[in-house]
Tab-separated table of C-alpha atoms and ligand atoms in Angstrom:
chain	number	residue	atom	x	y	z
A	1	MET	CA	-0.010	-0.002	0.015
A	2	ALA	CA	2.698	2.401	1.018
A	3	SER	CA	4.634	1.965	-2.226
A	4	ARG	CA	1.453	2.342	-4.230
A	5	LYS	CA	0.678	5.581	-2.515
A	6	THR	CA	4.223	6.847	-3.181
A	7	PHE	CA	3.812	5.953	-6.759
A	8	ASN	CA	0.405	7.930	-6.946
A	9	GLN	CA	2.108	10.890	-5.327
A	10	PHE	CA	4.988	10.555	-7.834
A	11	SER	CA	2.551	10.453	-10.752
A	12	VAL	CA	0.732	13.566	-9.457
A	13	LEU	CA	4.031	15.358	-9.028
A	14	LEU	CA	5.145	14.289	-12.575
A	15	ILE	CA	1.927	15.546	-14.146
A	16	LEU	CA	2.268	18.847	-12.232
A	17	LEU	CA	5.765	19.194	-13.457
A	18	MET	CA	4.806	18.508	-16.994
A	19	ASN	CA	2.042	21.079	-16.821
A	20	CYS	CA	4.429	23.621	-15.470
A	21	PHE	CA	6.842	22.899	-18.231
A	22	ALA	CA	4.186	23.274	-20.919
A	23	PHE	CA	3.098	26.541	-19.176
A	24	LEU	CA	6.638	27.841	-19.196
A	25	VAL	CA	7.125	27.038	-22.875
A	26	GLN	CA	3.917	28.829	-23.697
A	27	CYS	CA	4.497	31.870	-21.413
A	28	GLY	CA	8.217	32.229	-21.802
A	29	ARG	CA	7.764	33.658	-25.338
A	30	PRO	CA	4.551	35.729	-25.242
A	31	HIS	CA	4.939	37.463	-28.413
A	32	ASN	CA	6.681	34.766	-30.376
A	33	THR	CA	5.577	31.560	-32.027
A	34	GLU	CA	7.640	29.108	-34.013
A	35	GLY	CA	9.880	30.825	-36.686
A	36	GLU	CA	8.686	34.300	-36.134
A	37	ASP	CA	11.074	37.136	-35.607
A	38	LEU	CA	10.512	40.197	-33.442
A	39	VAL	CA	9.434	42.321	-36.505
A	40	THR	CA	6.763	39.907	-37.502
A	41	ALA	CA	5.604	39.220	-33.966
A	42	THR	CA	5.425	42.954	-33.204
A	43	CYS	CA	3.622	43.825	-36.494
A	44	LYS	CA	0.868	41.372	-35.680
A	45	HIS	CA	-0.199	43.763	-32.936
A	46	THR	CA	-0.693	46.635	-35.451
A	47	LEU	CA	-3.643	47.498	-37.583
A	48	HIS	CA	-1.519	47.689	-40.788
A	49	PHE	CA	0.603	44.646	-40.888
A	50	GLU	CA	1.883	44.952	-44.420
A	51	VAL	CA	3.055	48.583	-43.940
A	52	CYS	CA	4.453	47.593	-40.624
A	53	ASN	CA	6.421	44.737	-41.869
A	54	SER	CA	7.844	46.340	-44.988
A	55	SER	CA	8.610	49.734	-43.469
A	56	LEU	CA	10.438	48.303	-40.406
A	57	ARG	CA	12.420	45.913	-42.635
A	58	SER	CA	13.567	48.801	-44.789
A	59	VAL	CA	15.751	49.669	-41.832
A	60	PRO	CA	18.327	46.849	-41.564
A	61	SER	CA	18.831	47.200	-37.771
A	62	SER	CA	15.220	46.154	-37.225
A	63	SER	CA	16.137	42.560	-38.134
A	64	ILE	CA	18.918	42.177	-35.739
A	65	THR	CA	17.462	43.797	-32.622
A	66	SER	CA	15.811	41.931	-29.823
A	67	ASP	CA	14.846	45.244	-28.109
A	68	LEU	CA	11.285	46.469	-28.644
A	69	ARG	CA	12.362	50.029	-27.728
A	70	VAL	CA	14.592	49.991	-30.801
A	71	LEU	CA	11.580	48.973	-32.998
A	72	VAL	CA	9.531	51.852	-31.443
A	73	GLU	CA	12.413	54.319	-32.249
A	74	ILE	CA	12.592	52.997	-35.840
A	75	ALA	CA	8.842	53.371	-36.237
A	76	LEU	CA	9.057	56.950	-34.952
A	77	ASN	CA	11.912	57.707	-37.299
A	78	LEU	CA	9.896	56.183	-40.210
A	79	SER	CA	6.928	58.425	-39.357
A	80	THR	CA	9.219	61.533	-39.134
A	81	THR	CA	10.945	60.824	-42.410
A	82	TYR	CA	7.593	60.398	-44.215
A	83	ALA	CA	6.189	63.591	-42.674
A	84	VAL	CA	9.318	65.364	-44.132
A	85	VAL	CA	8.734	63.772	-47.541
A	86	THR	CA	5.061	64.853	-47.424
A	87	LEU	CA	6.046	68.412	-46.476
A	88	SER	CA	8.422	68.649	-49.452
A	89	CYS	CA	5.578	67.286	-51.606
A	90	VAL	CA	3.449	70.138	-50.323
A	91	HIS	CA	6.192	72.666	-51.160
A	92	GLU	CA	6.454	71.181	-54.615
A	93	LEU	CA	2.769	71.559	-55.222
A	94	GLN	CA	2.939	75.186	-53.912
A	95	SER	CA	5.633	76.012	-56.388
A	96	ASN	CA	3.740	74.539	-59.226
A	97	SER	CA	2.004	77.714	-60.429
A	98	SER	CA	-0.888	75.904	-62.200
A	99	ALA	CA	-1.780	74.060	-59.069
A	100	ALA	CA	-1.302	77.137	-56.703
A	101	ILE	CA	-3.212	79.532	-58.932
A	102	ASN	CA	-6.556	78.430	-57.406
A	103	ILE	CA	-7.291	80.267	-54.229
A	104	TYR	CA	-8.883	77.175	-52.650
A	105	VAL	CA	-5.970	74.943	-53.442
A	106	SER	CA	-3.396	77.392	-52.099
A	107	HIS	CA	-5.364	77.746	-48.758
A	108	PHE	CA	-5.536	74.007	-48.521
A	109	LEU	CA	-1.812	73.656	-49.219
A	110	ARG	CA	-0.817	76.301	-46.662
A	111	ASP	CA	-2.928	74.576	-44.029
A	112	CYS	CA	-1.298	71.242	-44.821
A	113	GLU	CA	2.109	72.877	-44.757
A	114	GLU	CA	1.345	73.984	-41.186
A	115	GLU	CA	-0.085	70.606	-40.186
A	116	PHE	CA	2.914	68.664	-41.393
A	117	SER	CA	5.388	71.136	-39.989
A	118	GLY	CA	3.639	70.570	-36.627
A	119	ALA	CA	3.577	66.812	-37.090
A	120	ILE	CA	7.422	66.811	-37.655
A	121	GLU	CA	7.989	68.714	-34.453
A	122	ASN	CA	5.641	66.492	-32.465
A	123	LEU	CA	7.319	63.330	-33.793
A	124	GLN	CA	10.803	64.724	-32.931
A	125	ASP	CA	9.574	65.420	-29.425
A	126	SER	CA	8.129	61.919	-29.204
A	127	LYS	CA	11.623	60.594	-29.721
A	128	GLU	CA	12.820	62.616	-26.713
A	129	ALA	CA	9.902	61.232	-24.664
A	130	LEU	CA	10.889	57.723	-25.610
A	131	ALA	CA	14.443	58.426	-24.570
A	132	ASN	CA	13.062	59.586	-21.216
A	133	GLY	CA	10.960	56.406	-20.796
A	134	ASP	CA	7.815	58.511	-21.074
A	135	CYS	CA	5.496	56.106	-23.103
A	136	ASP	CA	2.414	58.223	-22.318
A	137	GLY	CA	4.213	61.229	-23.825
A	138	VAL	CA	5.084	59.216	-26.913
A	139	ASP	CA	1.465	58.073	-27.239
A	140	THR	CA	0.120	61.638	-26.986
A	141	LEU	CA	2.603	63.231	-29.377
A	142	VAL	CA	2.232	60.522	-32.073
A	143	PHE	CA	-1.560	60.757	-31.789
A	144	VAL	CA	-1.480	64.535	-32.348
A	145	ALA	CA	0.902	64.048	-35.367
A	146	MET	CA	-1.560	61.525	-36.811
A	147	SER	CA	-4.494	63.899	-36.265
A	148	ASP	CA	-2.557	66.536	-38.238
A	149	ALA	CA	-2.661	64.399	-41.408
A	150	GLU	CA	-6.341	63.800	-40.881
A	151	THR	CA	-6.895	67.528	-40.630
A	152	CYS	CA	-5.063	68.106	-43.830
A	153	GLU	CA	-7.280	65.577	-45.569
A	154	ASP	CA	-10.448	67.015	-43.997
A	155	ASP	CA	-9.350	70.518	-45.150
A	156	PHE	CA	-9.412	69.164	-48.652
A	157	LYS	CA	-12.890	67.687	-48.278
A	158	ASP	CA	-14.052	71.074	-47.016
A	159	MET	CA	-12.484	72.781	-50.007
A	160	SER	CA	-13.782	70.213	-52.583
A	161	SER	CA	-17.290	70.938	-51.528
A	162	GLU	CA	-16.751	74.524	-52.707
A	163	GLY	CA	-14.709	73.757	-55.781
A	164	ASN	CA	-14.496	70.992	-58.490
A	165	TYR	CA	-12.051	68.691	-56.823
A	166	SER	CA	-12.681	65.007	-56.233
A	167	THR	CA	-9.285	63.777	-55.049
A	168	SER	CA	-6.744	65.460	-52.858
A	169	PRO	CA	-3.172	65.578	-54.285
A	170	LEU	CA	-2.061	64.498	-50.783
A	171	THR	CA	-4.607	61.594	-50.081
A	172	GLN	CA	-2.048	58.807	-50.608
A	173	HIS	CA	0.565	60.604	-48.472
A	174	ASN	CA	-2.010	61.353	-45.696
A	175	ARG	CA	-3.185	57.715	-45.629
A	176	TYR	CA	0.346	56.204	-45.570
A	177	PHE	CA	1.464	58.643	-42.849
A	178	SER	CA	-1.544	57.828	-40.751
A	179	GLU	CA	-0.876	54.175	-41.119
A	180	LEU	CA	2.722	54.616	-39.997
A	181	CYS	CA	1.651	56.674	-36.995
A	182	SER	CA	-1.019	54.139	-36.145
A	183	ASN	CA	1.566	51.352	-36.185
A	184	ALA	CA	4.020	53.363	-34.097
A	185	LEU	CA	1.294	53.843	-31.512
A	186	ALA	CA	0.372	50.169	-31.401
A	187	ILE	CA	4.091	49.230	-30.936
A	188	THR	CA	4.583	51.810	-28.214
A	189	LYS	CA	1.566	50.200	-26.359
A	190	LEU	CA	3.595	46.902	-26.246
A	191	LEU	CA	6.188	48.589	-24.127
A	192	THR	CA	3.795	49.340	-21.323
B	1	NAG	C1	7.601	40.747	-44.316
B	1	NAG	O1	8.440	41.410	-45.283
B	1	NAG	C2	9.437	40.577	-45.841
B	1	NAG	C3	10.424	41.438	-46.678
B	1	NAG	O2	9.777	42.548	-47.250
B	1	NAG	C4	8.799	39.453	-46.653
B	1	NAG	O3	9.792	38.647	-47.202
B	1	NAG	C5	7.942	38.658	-45.698
B	1	NAG	O4	7.305	37.633	-46.308
B	1	NAG	C6	6.937	39.588	-44.912
B	1	NAG	N1	6.299	38.737	-43.863
B	1	NAG	C7	5.007	38.447	-43.883
B	1	NAG	C8	4.500	37.595	-42.801
B	1	NAG	O5	4.273	38.908	-44.808
B	2	NAG	C1	16.560	57.421	-35.684
B	2	NAG	O1	17.014	58.513	-36.297
B	2	NAG	C2	18.118	59.236	-35.695
B	2	NAG	C3	18.288	60.587	-36.404
B	2	NAG	O2	18.259	60.351	-37.853
B	2	NAG	C4	19.259	58.316	-35.782
B	2	NAG	O3	20.414	58.945	-35.139
B	2	NAG	C5	18.921	56.969	-35.002
B	2	NAG	O4	20.021	56.101	-35.127
B	2	NAG	C6	17.707	56.303	-35.603
B	2	NAG	N1	17.277	55.238	-34.687
B	2	NAG	C7	17.189	53.987	-35.145
B	2	NAG	C8	16.918	52.935	-34.175
B	2	NAG	O5	17.449	53.660	-36.266
B	3	NAG	C1	1.376	71.001	-61.734
B	3	NAG	O1	0.005	71.002	-61.598
B	3	NAG	C2	-0.717	70.519	-62.708
B	3	NAG	C3	-2.147	70.792	-62.450
B	3	NAG	O2	-2.597	70.360	-61.167
B	3	NAG	C4	-0.392	69.103	-62.949
B	3	NAG	O3	-1.085	68.547	-64.053
B	3	NAG	C5	1.107	68.973	-63.182
B	3	NAG	O4	1.504	67.630	-63.310
B	3	NAG	C6	1.862	69.569	-61.985
B	3	NAG	N1	3.366	69.536	-62.240
B	3	NAG	C7	4.261	69.146	-61.376
B	3	NAG	C8	5.605	69.295	-61.749
B	3	NAG	O5	3.847	68.762	-60.260
B	4	NAG	C1	-15.610	74.665	-61.536
B	4	NAG	O1	-15.478	74.367	-62.932
B	4	NAG	C2	-16.148	75.220	-63.829
B	4	NAG	C3	-15.978	74.737	-65.220
B	4	NAG	O2	-14.830	74.240	-65.515
B	4	NAG	C4	-15.597	76.643	-63.652
B	4	NAG	O3	-16.213	77.613	-64.453
B	4	NAG	C5	-15.703	77.098	-62.156
B	4	NAG	O4	-15.018	78.319	-61.914
B	4	NAG	C6	-15.057	75.975	-61.293
B	4	NAG	N1	-15.321	76.398	-59.874
B	4	NAG	C7	-14.324	76.635	-58.998
B	4	NAG	C8	-14.771	76.968	-57.629
B	4	NAG	O5	-13.151	76.500	-59.236
């Protein structure tokens, strides 16, 4: 009887140990399943996976880092760079006399110029917030930058109701910029 009881206790212990082991295997790598690297695992938490995956991978250091903070910094850098690209697109449109000749278009471009200049400042500040470990600050600043692009797009809609315009010359830029910012916000959330 005694040895049987010991055997039962041993079985129970063994089963418990096996469960613990299975649990550890599952929980030890919360964001990572077989064969996935950090970029793929991280991008699965964003709303725009393809944009996240391709933009992060355009920066080689994203593939070698195991630090989520580095991915956040890269995401903020990508958003900043694209805001700069969009601002120079605005300047190009402004210097194009046939596009700028219309009073509605030139108002719209001037507003978008202000919005993207503001977005660039906010994104630069968000990198300082990240360096200071202030995730809430990053969140707020990126959200404001993202709203700027939406304002630029809405300005055009207001204008097009008065004019003859169906598509904004900045729609693609505004959309891609919003997606980059949305991804940066989602990746920042993983830090907290
Ligand atoms: C992520 O991007 C890389 C390179 O652009 C591509 O090879 C890979 O298939 C993408 N991953 C997924 C899950 O789509
Ligand atoms: C982000 O951009 C800054 C300024 O261009 C650069 O110094 C830094 O190395 C970049 N960070 C990453 C993680 O690539
Ligand atoms: C200038 O604007 C006109 C009218 O919007 C457009 O057809 C033309 O492609 C633009 N040129 C440049 C260089 O952007
Ligand atoms: C809309 O188009 C018509 C015809 O091309 C033009 O006469 C009118 O001035 C345009 N309206 C605006 C607000 O540009």
